[in-house]
XYZ file of C-alpha atoms in Angstrom:
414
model
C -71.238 -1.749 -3.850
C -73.352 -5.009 -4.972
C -75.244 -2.173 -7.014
C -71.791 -1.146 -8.730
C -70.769 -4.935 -9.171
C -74.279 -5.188 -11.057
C -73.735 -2.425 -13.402
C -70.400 -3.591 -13.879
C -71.696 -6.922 -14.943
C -74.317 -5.625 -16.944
C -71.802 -3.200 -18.946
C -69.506 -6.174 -19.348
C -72.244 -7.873 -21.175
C -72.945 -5.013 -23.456
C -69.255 -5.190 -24.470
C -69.320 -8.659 -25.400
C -72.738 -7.955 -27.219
C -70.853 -5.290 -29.734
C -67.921 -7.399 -29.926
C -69.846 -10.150 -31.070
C -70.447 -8.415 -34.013
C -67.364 -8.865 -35.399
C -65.808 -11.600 -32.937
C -66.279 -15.018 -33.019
C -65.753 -16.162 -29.449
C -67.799 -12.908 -28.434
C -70.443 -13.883 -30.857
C -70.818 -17.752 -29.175
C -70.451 -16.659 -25.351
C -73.631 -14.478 -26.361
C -75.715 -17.172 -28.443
C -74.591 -19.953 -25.837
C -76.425 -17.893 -23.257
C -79.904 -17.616 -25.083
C -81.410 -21.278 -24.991
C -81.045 -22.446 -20.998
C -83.587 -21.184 -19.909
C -86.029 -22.019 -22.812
C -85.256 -25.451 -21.760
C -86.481 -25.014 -17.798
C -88.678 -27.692 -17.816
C -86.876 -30.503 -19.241
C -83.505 -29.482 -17.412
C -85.556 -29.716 -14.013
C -86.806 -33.149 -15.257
C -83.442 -34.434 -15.395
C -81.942 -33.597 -12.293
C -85.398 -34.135 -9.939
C -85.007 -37.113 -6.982
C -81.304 -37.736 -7.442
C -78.041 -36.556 -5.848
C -76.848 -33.599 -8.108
C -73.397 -31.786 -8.196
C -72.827 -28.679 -9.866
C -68.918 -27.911 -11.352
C -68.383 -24.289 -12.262
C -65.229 -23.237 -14.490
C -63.835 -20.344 -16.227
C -62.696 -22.065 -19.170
C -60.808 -25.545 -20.537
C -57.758 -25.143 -18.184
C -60.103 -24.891 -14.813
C -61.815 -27.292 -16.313
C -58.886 -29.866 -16.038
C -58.620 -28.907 -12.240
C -62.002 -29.971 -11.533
C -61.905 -33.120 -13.956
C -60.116 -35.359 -11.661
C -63.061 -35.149 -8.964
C -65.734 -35.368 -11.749
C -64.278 -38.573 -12.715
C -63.324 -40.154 -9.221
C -67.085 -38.942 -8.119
C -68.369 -40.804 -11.205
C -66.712 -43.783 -10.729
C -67.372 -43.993 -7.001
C -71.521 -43.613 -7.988
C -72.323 -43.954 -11.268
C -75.620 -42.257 -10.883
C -74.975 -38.840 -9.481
C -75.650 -36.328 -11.646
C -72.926 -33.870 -12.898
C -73.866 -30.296 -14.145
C -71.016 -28.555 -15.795
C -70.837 -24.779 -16.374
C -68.350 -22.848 -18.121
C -67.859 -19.281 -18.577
C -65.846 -19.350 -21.559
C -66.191 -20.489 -25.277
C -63.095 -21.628 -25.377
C -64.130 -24.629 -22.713
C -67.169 -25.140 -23.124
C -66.754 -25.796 -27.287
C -64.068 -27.550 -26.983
C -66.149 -30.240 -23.777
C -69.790 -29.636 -24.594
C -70.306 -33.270 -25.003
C -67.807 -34.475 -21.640
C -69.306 -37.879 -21.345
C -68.952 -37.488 -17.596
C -71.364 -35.065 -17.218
C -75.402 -34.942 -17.682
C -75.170 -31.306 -19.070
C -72.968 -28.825 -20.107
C -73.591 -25.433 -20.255
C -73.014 -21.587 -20.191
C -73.511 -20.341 -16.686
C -75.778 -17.825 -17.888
C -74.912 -14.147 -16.604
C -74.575 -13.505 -12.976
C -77.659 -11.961 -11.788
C -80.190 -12.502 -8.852
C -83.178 -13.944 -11.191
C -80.509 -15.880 -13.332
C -78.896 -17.236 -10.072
C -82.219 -18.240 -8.390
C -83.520 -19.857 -11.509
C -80.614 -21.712 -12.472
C -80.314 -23.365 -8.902
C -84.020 -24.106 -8.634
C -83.325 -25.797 -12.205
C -80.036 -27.740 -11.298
C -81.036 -28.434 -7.764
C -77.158 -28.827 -6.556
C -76.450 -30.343 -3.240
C -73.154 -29.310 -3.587
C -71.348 -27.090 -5.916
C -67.803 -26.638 -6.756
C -66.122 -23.942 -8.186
C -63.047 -23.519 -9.920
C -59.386 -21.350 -9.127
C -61.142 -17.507 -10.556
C -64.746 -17.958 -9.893
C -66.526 -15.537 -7.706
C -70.066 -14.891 -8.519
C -71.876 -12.567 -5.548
C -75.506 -13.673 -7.018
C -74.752 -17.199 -7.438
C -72.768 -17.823 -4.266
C -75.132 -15.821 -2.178
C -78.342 -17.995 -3.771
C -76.709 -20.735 -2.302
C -75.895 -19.665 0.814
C -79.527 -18.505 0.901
C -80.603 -21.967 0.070
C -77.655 -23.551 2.704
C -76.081 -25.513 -0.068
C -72.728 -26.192 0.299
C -69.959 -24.519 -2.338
C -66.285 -24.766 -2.821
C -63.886 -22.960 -4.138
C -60.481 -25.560 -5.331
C -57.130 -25.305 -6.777
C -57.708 -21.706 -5.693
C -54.662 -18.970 -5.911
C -53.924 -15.667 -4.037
C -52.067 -13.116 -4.774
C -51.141 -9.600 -3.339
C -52.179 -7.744 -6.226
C -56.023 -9.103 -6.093
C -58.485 -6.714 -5.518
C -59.500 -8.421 -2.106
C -56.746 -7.314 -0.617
C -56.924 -4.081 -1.275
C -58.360 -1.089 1.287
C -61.537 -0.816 -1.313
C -62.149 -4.516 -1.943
C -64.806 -5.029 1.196
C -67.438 -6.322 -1.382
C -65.218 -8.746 -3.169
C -64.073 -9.777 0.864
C -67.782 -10.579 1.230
C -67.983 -12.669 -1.676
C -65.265 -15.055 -0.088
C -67.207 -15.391 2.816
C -69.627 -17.286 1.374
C -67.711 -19.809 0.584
C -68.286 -22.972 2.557
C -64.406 -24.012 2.282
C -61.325 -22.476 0.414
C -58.969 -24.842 -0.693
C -55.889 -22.907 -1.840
C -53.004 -24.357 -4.030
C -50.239 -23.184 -2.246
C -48.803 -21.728 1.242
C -48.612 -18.065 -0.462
C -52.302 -18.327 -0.724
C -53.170 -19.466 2.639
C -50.870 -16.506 4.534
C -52.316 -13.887 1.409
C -56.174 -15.153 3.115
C -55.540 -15.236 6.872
C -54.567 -11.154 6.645
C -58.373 -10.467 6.124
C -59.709 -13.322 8.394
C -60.501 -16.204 6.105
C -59.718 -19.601 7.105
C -58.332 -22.239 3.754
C -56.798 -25.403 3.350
C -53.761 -26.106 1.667
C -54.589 -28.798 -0.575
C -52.435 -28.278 -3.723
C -53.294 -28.253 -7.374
C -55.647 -31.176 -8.519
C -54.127 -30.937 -12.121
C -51.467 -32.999 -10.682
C -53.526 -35.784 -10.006
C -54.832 -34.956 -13.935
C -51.255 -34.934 -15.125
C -50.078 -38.094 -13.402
C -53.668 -39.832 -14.506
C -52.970 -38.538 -18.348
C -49.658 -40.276 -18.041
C -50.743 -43.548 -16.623
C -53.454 -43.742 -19.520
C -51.170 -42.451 -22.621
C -51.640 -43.774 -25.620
C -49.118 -44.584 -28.312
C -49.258 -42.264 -30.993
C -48.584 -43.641 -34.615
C -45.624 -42.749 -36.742
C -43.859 -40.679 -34.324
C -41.179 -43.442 -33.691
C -41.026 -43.074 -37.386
C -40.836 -39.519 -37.816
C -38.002 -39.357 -34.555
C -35.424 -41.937 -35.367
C -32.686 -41.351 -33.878
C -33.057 -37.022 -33.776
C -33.822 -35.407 -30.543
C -37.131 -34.388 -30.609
C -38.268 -30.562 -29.208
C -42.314 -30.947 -28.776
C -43.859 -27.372 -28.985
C -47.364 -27.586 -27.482
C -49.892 -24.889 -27.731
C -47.825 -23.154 -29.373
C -48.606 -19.070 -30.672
C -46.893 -17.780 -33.565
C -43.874 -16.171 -31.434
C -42.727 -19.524 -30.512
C -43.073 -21.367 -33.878
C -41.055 -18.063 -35.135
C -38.065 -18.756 -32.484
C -37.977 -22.225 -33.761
C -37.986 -21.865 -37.244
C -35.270 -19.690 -36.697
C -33.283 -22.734 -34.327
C -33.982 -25.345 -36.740
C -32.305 -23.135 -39.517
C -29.109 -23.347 -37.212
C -29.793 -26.955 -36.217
C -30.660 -29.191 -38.709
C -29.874 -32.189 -36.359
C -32.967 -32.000 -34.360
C -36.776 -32.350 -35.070
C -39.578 -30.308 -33.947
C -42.914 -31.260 -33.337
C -45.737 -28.785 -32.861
C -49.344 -28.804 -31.580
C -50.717 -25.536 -32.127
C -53.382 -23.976 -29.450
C -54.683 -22.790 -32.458
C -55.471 -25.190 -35.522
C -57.735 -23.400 -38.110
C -56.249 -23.660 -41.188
C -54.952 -20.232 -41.624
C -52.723 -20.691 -38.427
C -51.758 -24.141 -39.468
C -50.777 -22.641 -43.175
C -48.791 -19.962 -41.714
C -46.151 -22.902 -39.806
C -45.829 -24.326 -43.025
C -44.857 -21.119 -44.718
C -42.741 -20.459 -41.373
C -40.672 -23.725 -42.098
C -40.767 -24.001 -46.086
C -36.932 -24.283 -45.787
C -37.402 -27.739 -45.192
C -39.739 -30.426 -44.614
C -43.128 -29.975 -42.710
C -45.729 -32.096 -42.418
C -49.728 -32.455 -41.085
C -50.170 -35.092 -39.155
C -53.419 -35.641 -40.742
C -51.371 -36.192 -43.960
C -48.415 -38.456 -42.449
C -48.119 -41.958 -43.398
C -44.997 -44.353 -42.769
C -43.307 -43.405 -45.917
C -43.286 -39.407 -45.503
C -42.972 -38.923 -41.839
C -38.976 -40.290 -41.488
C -38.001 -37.522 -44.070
C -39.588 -34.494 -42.133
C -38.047 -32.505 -39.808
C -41.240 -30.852 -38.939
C -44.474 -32.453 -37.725
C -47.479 -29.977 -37.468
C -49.998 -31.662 -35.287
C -53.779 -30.500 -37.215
C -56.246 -32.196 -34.042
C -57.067 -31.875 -30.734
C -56.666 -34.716 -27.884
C -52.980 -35.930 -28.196
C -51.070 -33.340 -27.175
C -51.029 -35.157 -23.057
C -49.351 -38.371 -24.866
C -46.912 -36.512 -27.728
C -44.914 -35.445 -24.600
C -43.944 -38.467 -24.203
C -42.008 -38.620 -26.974
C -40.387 -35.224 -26.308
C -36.758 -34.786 -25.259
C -37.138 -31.157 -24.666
C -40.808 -29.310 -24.510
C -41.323 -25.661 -25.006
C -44.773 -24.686 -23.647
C -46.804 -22.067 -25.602
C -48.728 -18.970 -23.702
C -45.690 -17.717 -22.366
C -45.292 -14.778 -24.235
C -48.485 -13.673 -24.614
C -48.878 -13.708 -20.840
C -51.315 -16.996 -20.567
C -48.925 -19.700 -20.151
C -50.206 -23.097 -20.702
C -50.129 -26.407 -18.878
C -46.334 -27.076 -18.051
C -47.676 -30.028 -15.767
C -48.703 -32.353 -18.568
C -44.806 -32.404 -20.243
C -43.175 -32.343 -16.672
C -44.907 -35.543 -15.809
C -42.928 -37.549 -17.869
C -39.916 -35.716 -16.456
C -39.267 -33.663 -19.545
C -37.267 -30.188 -18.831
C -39.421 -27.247 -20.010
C -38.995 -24.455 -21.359
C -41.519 -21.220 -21.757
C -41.876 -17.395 -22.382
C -40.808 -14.843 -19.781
C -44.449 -13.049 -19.931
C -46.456 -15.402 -18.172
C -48.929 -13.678 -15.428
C -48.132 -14.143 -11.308
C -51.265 -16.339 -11.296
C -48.980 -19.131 -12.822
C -47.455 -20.246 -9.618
C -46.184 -23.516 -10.782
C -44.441 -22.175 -13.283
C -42.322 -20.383 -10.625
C -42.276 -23.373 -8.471
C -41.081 -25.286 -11.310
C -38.338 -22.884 -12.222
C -37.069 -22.548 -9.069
C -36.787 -26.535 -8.943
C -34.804 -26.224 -11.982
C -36.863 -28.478 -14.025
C -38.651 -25.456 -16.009
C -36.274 -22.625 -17.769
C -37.342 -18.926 -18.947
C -36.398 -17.591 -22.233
C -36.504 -13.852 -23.599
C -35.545 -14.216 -26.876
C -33.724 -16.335 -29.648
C -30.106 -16.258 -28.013
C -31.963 -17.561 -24.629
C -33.590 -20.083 -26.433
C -31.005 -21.496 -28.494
C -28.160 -21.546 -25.381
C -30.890 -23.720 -22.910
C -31.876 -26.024 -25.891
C -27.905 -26.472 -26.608
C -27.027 -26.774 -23.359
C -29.957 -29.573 -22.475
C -28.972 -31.118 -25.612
C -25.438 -31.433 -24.998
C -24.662 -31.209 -21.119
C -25.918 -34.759 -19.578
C -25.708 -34.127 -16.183
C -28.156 -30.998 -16.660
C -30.485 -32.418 -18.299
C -30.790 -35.454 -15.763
C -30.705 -32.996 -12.859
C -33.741 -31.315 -14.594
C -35.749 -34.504 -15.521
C -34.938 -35.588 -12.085
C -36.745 -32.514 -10.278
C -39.456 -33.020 -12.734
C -39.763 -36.496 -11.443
C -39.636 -35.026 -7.719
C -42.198 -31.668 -8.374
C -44.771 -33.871 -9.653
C -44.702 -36.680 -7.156
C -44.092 -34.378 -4.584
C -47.529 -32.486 -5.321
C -49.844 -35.292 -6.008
C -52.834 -35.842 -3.791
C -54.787 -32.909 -3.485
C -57.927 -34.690 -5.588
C -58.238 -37.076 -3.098
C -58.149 -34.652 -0.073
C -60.709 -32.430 -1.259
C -62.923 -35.624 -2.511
C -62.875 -36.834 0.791
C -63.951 -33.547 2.698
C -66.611 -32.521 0.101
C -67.984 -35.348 -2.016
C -67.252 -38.692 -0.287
C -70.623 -38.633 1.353
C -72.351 -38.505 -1.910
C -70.489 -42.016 -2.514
């Protein structure tokens, strides 16, 4: 089987090497790969005679989960070296320059040379890895090596493949784990039915969420551009939710929408406007104290303030949900906003459940879904203070798994 899992790998990598020919993202996972190792030598310069611990993430939203113990490890001892991998683009772009950490980089494809090399490099005393990652050559070249890895904010499901009759291999590849620390109770029972011991620690993004919150900065001209409208703050948003809304703010000219796209090239960012050319949209880039109070629609053009525009939200309607990648609900419902999202999202997005069936997150369909919850939150008090009350309670009630699994894997580094 570990032969199979290495053809598999290797045929994967061919795919992304003729995608890249016409794909963007394809085209930089490939070229990200290519310099590493060229750079052995002064790599292995950096992280010789210190303490050095190695984060590993699929993308930007693993990324967060793991950010919380970069930071608190950082802050504890300044001078312990952080390595940061990604296996995405879309994370490592968008935090190649992290301040916290001494490099960032592809994790270069999973192979026994690659894994060996990269570790002798890095020289990890401990490594963590985030929610989705299971390497076989990585995780067994550190078991070889008896360095100690985690897996965190981890989530199991029936439908994996490690449950199943033919997933022995993929069984293995938990086994070398040297602790499992699981989000949830689901997870823990889904583990102990093929004899692997976890601890329920929660979801670190929590901690992020309730950090973000603590540290939010004022944004300008929103208090200008909200008045005395209810705000509906659409973050991350994908065309199928900027196309509900334009439809609701047709019927609703009372409120005011505010949207930070997960996608702001231009061409996306052109295509809101054109959405909402029934009335007044503007950048945020462009707004200034005297446009901003006559707009009903503020398109935000940047990255970074999306954690602090929730804020200012009376309603949020997270983006993702339709196209089965749901993004971070956590980040609104700290400031006990009700949410709202797409009725596609994937099984993997268990606190989206968790929050629904607290009643502080809501599933829509379609328009007529969509436009009954928003009227109903807008006009029925005591629901929408029951909702932003469970918020209040989900959040505080799931806080503290950073500082559980800081203290059993990284407080000795301190």
């Amino acid at each position: 089987m570990k032969y199979l899992y290495r053809i598999a790998i290797n045929l994967y990598v061919f795919a992304i090497r003729i995608a890249a020919l016409f794909n963007t993202k394809a085209k930089l996972w490939i070229e990200g790969r290519k310099g590493f190792f060229k750079e052995t030598k002064s790599i292995a310069e950096k992280f010789q005679h210190s303490t050095n611990i190695w984060f590993h993430c699929a993308s930007l939203g693993e990324f967060e989960m793991v950010r919380p113990l970069i930071e608190k490890l950082k802050h504890k001892k300044p001078d312990i070296k952080i390595i940061l991998s990604f296996f995405s683009p879309s994370g490592y772009e968008v935090r190649k320059n992290y301040a916290q950490a001494d490099l960032v980089c592809y994790l270069p494809k999973d192979s026994p040379t690659n894994a060996k090399k990269f570790i002798a490099v890095t020289q990890p005393q401990t490594v963590i890895f985030a929610k989705y990652e299971y390497w076989y050559f990585y995780l067994n070249e550190l078991k070889k090596n008896n360095i100690p890895v985690y897996l965190v904010s981890a989530v199991f499901t029936p439908k994996q493949i490690f449950f199943k009759w033919y997933g022995g291999f993929f069984r293995n590849i938990l086994k070398l784990f040297s602790g499992i620390y699981v989000i949830n109770n689901s997870s823990q029972k889904q583990l102990q039915q093929i004899g692997i011991n976890s601890i329920v620690a929660g979801d670190t993004r929590f901690d992020r969420a309730i950090e973000n919150a603590a540290n939010r900065k004022d944004i300008p001209h929103i208090e200008s551009f909200k008045k005395n409208h209810r705000i509906i703050v659409v973050g991350s948003s994908w065309q199928k939710e900027e196309e509900l809304l334009a439809s609701y703010l047709i019927h609703s000219s009372d409120k005011k929408i505010i949207f930070a796209p997960h996608d702001i090239s231009e061409k996306h960012i052109q295509s809101i406007e054109k959405l909402f050319s029934f009335t007044q949209a503007i950048r945020y880039s462009r707004a200034n104290e005297n446009n901003i109070s006559k707009a009903s629609v503020l398109i935000i053009d940047n990255i970074g303030l999306l954690s602090s525009l929730y804020y200012y939200a009376d309603v949020v309607i997270v983006g993702g949900g339709f196209k089965g990648n749901l993004h971070n609900i956590l980040e609104a419902l700290v400031y006990h906003k009700p949410v709202l999202f797409g009725n596609k999202f994937k099984p993997k997005f268990s606190e989206a459940y968790a929050a629904i069936d607290k009643k502080c997150a809501f599933v829509i369909s379609d328009f007529n879904e969509m436009q009954s919850l928003l009227n109903k939150l807008s006009h029925d008090k005591a629901l929408y203070n029951q909702s932003a009350e469970a918020a209040h309670e989900y959040i505080v009630s799931n806080a503290g798994a950073c500082e559980l699994i800081f203290s059993e894997t990284l407080e000795k580094y301190c």
